[in-house]
Short mmCIF file of C-alpha atoms in Angstrom, two decimals:
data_model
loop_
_atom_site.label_atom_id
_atom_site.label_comp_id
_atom_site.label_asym_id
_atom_site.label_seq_id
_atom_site.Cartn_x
_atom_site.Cartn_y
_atom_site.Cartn_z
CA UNK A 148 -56.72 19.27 5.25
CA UNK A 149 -56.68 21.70 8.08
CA UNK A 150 -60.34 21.84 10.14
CA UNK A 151 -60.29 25.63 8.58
CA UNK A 152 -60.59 24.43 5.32
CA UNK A 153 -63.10 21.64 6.30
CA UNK A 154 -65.57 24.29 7.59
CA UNK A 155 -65.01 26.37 4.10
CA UNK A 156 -65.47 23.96 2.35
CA UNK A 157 -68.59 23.14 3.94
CA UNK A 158 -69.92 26.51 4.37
CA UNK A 159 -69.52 27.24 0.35
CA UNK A 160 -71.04 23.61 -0.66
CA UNK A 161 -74.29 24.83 1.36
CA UNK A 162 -74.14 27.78 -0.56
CA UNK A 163 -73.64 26.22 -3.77
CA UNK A 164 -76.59 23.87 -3.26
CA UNK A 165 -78.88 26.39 -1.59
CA UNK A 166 -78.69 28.19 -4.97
CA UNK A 167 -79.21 24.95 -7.04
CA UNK A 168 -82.16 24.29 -5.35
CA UNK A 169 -83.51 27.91 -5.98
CA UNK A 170 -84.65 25.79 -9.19
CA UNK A 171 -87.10 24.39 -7.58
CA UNK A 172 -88.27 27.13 -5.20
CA UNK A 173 -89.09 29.30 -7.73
CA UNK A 174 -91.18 26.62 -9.56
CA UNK A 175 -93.26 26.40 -6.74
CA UNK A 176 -94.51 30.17 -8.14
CA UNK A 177 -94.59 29.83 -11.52
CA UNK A 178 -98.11 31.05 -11.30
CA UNK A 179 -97.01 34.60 -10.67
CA UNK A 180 -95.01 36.56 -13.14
CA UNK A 181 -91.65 36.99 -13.55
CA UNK A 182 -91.59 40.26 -12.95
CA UNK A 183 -93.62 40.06 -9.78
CA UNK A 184 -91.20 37.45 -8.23
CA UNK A 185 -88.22 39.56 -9.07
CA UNK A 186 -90.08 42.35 -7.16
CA UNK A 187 -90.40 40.56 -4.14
CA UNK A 188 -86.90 39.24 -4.57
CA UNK A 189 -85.59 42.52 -4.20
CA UNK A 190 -87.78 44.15 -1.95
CA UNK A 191 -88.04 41.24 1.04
CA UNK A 192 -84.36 40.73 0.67
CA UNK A 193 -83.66 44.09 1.56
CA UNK A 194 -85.65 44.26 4.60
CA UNK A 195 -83.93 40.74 5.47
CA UNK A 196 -80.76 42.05 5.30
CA UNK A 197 -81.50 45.22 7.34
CA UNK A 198 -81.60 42.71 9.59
CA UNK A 199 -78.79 41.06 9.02
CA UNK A 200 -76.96 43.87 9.33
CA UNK A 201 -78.45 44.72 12.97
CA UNK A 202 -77.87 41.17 14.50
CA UNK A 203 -74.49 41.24 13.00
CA UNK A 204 -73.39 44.03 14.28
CA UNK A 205 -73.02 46.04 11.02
CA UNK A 206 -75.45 48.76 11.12
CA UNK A 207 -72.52 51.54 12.16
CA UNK A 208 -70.68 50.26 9.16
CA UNK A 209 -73.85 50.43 6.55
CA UNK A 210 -74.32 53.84 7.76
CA UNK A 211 -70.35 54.91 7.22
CA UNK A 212 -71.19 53.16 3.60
CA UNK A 213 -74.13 55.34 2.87
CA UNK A 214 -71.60 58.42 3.82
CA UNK A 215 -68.92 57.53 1.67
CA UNK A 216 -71.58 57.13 -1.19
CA UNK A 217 -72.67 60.39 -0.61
CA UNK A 218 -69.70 61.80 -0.95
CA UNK A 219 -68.16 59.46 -4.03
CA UNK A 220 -70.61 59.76 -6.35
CA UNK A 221 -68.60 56.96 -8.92
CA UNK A 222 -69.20 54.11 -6.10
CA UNK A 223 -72.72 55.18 -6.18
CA UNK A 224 -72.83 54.76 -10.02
CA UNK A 225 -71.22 51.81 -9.40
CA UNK A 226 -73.19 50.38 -6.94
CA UNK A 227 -76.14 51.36 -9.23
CA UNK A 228 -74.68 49.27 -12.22
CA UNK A 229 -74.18 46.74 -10.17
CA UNK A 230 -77.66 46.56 -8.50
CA UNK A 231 -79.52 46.70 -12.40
CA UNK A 232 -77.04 44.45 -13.36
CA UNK A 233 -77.82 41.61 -10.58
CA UNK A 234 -81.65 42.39 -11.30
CA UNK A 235 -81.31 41.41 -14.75
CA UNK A 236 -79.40 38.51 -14.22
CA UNK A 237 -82.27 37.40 -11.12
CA UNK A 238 -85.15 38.18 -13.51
CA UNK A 239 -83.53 35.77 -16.66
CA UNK A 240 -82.95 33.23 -14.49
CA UNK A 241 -86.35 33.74 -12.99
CA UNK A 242 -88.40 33.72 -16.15
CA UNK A 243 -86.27 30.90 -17.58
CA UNK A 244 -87.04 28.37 -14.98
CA UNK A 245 -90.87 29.21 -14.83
CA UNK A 246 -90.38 29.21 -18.86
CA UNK A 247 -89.18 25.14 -19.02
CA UNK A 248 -85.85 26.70 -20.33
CA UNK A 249 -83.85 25.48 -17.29
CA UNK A 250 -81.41 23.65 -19.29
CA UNK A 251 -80.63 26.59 -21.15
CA UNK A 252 -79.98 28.93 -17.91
CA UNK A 253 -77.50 26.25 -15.97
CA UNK A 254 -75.65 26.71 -19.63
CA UNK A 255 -75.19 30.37 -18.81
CA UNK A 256 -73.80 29.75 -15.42
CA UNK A 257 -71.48 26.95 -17.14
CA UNK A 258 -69.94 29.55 -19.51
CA UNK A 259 -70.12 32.62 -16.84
CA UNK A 260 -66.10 31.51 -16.21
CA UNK A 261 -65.51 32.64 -19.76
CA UNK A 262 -67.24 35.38 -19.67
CA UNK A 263 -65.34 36.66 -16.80
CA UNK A 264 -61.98 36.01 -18.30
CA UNK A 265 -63.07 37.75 -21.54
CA UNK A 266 -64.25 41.00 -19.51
CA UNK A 267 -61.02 40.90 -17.81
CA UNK A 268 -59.23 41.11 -21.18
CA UNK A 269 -61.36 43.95 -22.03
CA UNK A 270 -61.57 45.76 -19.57
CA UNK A 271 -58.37 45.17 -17.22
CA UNK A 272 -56.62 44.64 -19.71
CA UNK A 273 -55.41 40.72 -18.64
CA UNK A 274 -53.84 38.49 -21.23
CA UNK A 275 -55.39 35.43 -22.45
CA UNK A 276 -52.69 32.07 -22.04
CA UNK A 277 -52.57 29.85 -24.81
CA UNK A 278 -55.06 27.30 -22.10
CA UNK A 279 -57.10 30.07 -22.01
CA UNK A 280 -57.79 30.58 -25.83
CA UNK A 281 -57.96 26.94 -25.87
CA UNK A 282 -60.64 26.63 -23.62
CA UNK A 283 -62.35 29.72 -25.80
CA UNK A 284 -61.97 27.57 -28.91
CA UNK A 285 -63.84 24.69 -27.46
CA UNK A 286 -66.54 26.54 -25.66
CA UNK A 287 -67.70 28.54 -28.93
CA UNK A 288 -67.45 24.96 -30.79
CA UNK A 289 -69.97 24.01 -28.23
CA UNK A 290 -72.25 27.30 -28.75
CA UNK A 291 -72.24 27.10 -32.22
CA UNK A 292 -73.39 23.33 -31.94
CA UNK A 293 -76.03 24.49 -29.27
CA UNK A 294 -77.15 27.06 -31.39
CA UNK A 295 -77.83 24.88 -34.47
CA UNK A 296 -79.23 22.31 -32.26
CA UNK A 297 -82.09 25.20 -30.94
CA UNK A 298 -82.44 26.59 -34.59
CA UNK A 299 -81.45 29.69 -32.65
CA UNK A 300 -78.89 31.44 -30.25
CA UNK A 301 -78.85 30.69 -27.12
CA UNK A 302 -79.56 33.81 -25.51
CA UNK A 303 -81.07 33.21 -22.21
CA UNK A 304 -77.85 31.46 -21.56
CA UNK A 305 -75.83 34.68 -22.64
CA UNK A 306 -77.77 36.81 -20.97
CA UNK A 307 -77.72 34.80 -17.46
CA UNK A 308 -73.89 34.49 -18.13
CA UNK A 309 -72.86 38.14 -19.63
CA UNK A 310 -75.33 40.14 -17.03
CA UNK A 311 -73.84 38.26 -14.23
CA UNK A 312 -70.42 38.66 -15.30
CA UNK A 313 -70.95 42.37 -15.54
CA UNK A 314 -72.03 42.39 -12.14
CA UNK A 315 -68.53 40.29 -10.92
CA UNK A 316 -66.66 42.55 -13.02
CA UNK A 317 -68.14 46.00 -11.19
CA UNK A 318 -67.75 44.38 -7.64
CA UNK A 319 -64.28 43.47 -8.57
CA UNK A 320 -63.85 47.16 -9.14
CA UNK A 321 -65.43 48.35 -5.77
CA UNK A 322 -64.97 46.07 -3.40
CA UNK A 323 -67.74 45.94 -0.44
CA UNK A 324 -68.23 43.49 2.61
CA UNK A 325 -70.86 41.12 0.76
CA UNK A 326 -73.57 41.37 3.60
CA UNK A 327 -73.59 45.38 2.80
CA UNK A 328 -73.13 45.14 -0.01
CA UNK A 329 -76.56 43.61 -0.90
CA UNK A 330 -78.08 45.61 1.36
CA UNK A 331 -76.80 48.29 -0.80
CA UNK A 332 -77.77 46.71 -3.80
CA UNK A 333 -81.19 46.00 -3.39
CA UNK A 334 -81.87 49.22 -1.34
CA UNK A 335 -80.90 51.36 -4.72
CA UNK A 336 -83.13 49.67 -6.73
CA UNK A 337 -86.19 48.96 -3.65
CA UNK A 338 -87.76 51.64 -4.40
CA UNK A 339 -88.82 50.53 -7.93
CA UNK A 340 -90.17 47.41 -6.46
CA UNK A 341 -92.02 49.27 -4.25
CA UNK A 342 -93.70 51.33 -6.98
CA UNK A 343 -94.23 48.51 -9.59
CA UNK A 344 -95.65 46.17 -6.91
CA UNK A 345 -98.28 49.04 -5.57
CA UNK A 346 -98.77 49.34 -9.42
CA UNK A 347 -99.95 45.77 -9.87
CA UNK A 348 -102.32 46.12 -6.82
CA UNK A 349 -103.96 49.24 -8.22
CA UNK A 350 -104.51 47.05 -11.45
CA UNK A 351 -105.51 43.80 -9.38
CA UNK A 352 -102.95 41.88 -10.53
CA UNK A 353 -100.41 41.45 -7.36
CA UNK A 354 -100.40 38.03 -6.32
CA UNK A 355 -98.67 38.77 -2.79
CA UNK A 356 -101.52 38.58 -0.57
CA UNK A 357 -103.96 38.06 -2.97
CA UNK A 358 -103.47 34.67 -4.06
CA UNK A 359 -102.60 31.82 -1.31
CA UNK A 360 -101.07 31.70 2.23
CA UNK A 361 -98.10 29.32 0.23
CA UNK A 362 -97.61 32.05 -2.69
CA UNK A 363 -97.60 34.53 0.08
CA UNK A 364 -95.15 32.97 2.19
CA UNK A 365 -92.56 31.99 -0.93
CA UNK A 366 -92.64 35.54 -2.27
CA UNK A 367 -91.62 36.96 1.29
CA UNK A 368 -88.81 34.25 2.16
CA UNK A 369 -87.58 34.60 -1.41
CA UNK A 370 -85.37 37.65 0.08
CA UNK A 371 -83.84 35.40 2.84
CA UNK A 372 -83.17 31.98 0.56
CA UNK A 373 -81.73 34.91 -1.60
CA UNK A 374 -79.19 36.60 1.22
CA UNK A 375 -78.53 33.01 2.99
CA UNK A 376 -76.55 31.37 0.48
CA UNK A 377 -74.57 34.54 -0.10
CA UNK A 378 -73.77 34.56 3.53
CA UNK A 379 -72.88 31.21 3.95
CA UNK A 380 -70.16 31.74 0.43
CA UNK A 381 -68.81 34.74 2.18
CA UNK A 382 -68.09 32.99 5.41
CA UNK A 383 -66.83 29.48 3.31
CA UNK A 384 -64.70 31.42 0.60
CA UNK A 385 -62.50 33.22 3.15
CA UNK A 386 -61.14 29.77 4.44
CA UNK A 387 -61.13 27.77 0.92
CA UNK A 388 -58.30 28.02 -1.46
CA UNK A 389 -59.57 29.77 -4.74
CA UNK A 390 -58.62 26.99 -7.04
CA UNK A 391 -61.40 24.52 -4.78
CA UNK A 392 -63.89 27.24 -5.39
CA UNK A 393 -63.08 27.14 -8.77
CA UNK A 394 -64.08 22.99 -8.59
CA UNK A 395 -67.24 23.64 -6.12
CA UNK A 396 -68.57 26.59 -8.61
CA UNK A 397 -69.56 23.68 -11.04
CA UNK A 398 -72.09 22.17 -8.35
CA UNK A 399 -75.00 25.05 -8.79
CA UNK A 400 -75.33 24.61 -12.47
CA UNK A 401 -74.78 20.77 -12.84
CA UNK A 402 -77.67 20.72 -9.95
CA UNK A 403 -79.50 23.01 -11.77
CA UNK A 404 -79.23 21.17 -15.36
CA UNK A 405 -80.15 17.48 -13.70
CA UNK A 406 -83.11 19.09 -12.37
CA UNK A 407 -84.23 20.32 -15.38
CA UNK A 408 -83.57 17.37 -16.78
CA UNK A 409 -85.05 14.76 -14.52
CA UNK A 410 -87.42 16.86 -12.64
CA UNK A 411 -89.36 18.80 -15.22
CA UNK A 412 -88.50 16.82 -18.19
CA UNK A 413 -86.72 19.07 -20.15
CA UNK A 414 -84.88 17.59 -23.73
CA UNK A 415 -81.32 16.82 -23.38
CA UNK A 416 -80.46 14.82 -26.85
CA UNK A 417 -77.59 14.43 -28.20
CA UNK A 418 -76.99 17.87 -30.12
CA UNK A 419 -77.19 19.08 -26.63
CA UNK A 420 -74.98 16.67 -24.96
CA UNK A 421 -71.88 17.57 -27.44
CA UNK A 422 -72.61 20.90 -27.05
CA UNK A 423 -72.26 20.98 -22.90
CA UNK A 424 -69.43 18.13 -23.75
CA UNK A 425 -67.07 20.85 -25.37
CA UNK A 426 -68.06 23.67 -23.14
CA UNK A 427 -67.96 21.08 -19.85
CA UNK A 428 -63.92 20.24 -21.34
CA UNK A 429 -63.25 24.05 -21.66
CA UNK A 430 -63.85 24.48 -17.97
CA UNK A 431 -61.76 21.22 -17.37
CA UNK A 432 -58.61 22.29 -19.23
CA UNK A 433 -59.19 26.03 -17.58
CA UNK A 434 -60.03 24.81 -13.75
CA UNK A 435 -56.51 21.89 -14.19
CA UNK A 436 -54.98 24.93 -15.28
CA UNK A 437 -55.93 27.03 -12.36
CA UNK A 438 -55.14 24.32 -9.95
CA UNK A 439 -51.84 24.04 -11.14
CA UNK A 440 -50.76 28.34 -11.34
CA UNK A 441 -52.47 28.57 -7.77
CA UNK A 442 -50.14 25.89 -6.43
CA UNK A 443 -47.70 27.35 -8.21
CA UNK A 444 -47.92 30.78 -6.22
CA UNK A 445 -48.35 28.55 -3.37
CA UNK A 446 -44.73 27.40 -3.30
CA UNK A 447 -43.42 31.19 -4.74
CA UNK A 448 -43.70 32.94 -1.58
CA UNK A 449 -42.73 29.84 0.82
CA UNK A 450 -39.46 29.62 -1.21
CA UNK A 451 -39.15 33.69 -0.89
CA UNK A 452 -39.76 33.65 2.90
CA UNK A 453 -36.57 30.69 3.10
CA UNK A 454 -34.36 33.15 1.84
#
């Protein structure tokens, strides 16, 4: 393995765990609201990455961004979507940890894969393989299972995994350096923050600076743990072959499950077991299957360039 690929590697896997770990951060402020955290989220995290921007030398290319917004309004609308849809998906995932429903969230992220795929169909048009409807097969075996094991459907687990593949599906469409385009994100949708978080103090509910030093200090770093470990992916993924990022994506939600599990106590019997059993060997026959086309296209070219 070339030292490249070492440091990739590396880079993503902090990533990866940085984000399994938001688990825990955020139950460190379950006393504040949902709503309240996602506020902060949004709002400290773009002043963070202002800064980012600065000490990175980007600022000259955030402003050229802004420009070409202004005068393509789709890529605003875009950009938009793509900011409400990553605000959703935060304030699920939020509200699900700080509701003991943690199990039921890393589920989301475990089927997010085949989300993706099925919005590609849809929407790019992409065929399914016969591994690929496969896969399908077994993962809705496994829903249906978790859904009569809950007496209900799942739907904090859709709705981590369908808002967040919305939001993969828009930046697909209009591609943006990562570190902008956060900043662009969370500045379109700042604002709102701004105004529901000056709403709460004129009601005497806001917990930022109102509540403890500790709650004050999570709420404001909860914009840099939520740039960091999108930093550290973009600088690992450029220097990792897709079909290991398609192994090391695995790592936030199994963290995130055995937390819930042996941290907080959440249930994990055995309707819930088979359940993740058939979804966990739809992303095994679909990741093998990866590994194997992206090798594939590894040789094509090599054997094109001989000629």
């Amino acid at each position: 393995m070339k030292q490249g690929e070492k440091e990739g590697i590396l880079y993503a896997g902090i990533a990866y765990i940085l984000w399994g770990i938001l688990t825990i951060y955020w139950k460190q402020i379950e006393h504040v609201a949902a709503s309240e955290i996602l506020a902060n989220r949004i709002f400290w995290s773009f002043w963070f990455m202002l800064l980012v921007l600065l000490a990175g030398r980007k600022w000259n290319r955030f402003l050229e961004s802004l420009v070409f917004m202004k005068h393509h309004p789709k890529t605003f609308a875009a950009l938009t979507a793509a900011s409400l849809l990553v605000s959703c998906n935060w304030f699920i995932y939020i509200w699900a940890v700080n509701s003991n429903k943690i199990v039921e969230a890393s589920l989301g992220y475990y089927i997010n894969p085949l989300v993706s795929i099925l919005l590609g169909v849809i929407f790019i048009k992409e065929k399914l393989t016969r591994v690929q409807i496969g896969a399908f097969m077994l993962a809705m075996i496994g829903v249906l299972i978790m859904t009569l094991s809950y007496g209900q459907f799942p739907w904090i687990a859709f709705g981590v995994a369908i808002t967040f593949g919305f939001y993969g599906l828009v930046k697909k469409l209009v591609q943006v350096d990562s570190a902008i385009g956060l900043t662009l994100e969370t500045m379109i949708i700042m604002p709102v923050s701004f105004i529901y978080m000056l709403f709460l103090f004129k009601q005497e509910k806001l917990a930022l600076f109102t509540a403890s030093l500790s709650t004050d200090l999570l709420l404001i770093a909860s914009g840099a743990i939520t740039a960091i470990p999108l930093l550290y992916f973009a600088k690992g993924v450029q220097k990792v072959p897709l079909y290991i990022i398609g192994f090391m994506q695995y790592l936030t939600p199994t963290m995130t499950l055995l937390i819930g599990v042996l941290m907080y106590g959440e249930p994990f019997g055995t309707g819930k077991f088979v359940a993740f059993s058939f979804i966990w060997s739809a992303l095994a026959i679909l990741t093998l299957s990866s590994v194997k086309w992206s090798k594939f296209k590894g040789r094509k070219p090599r054997g094109r360039m001989a000629q």
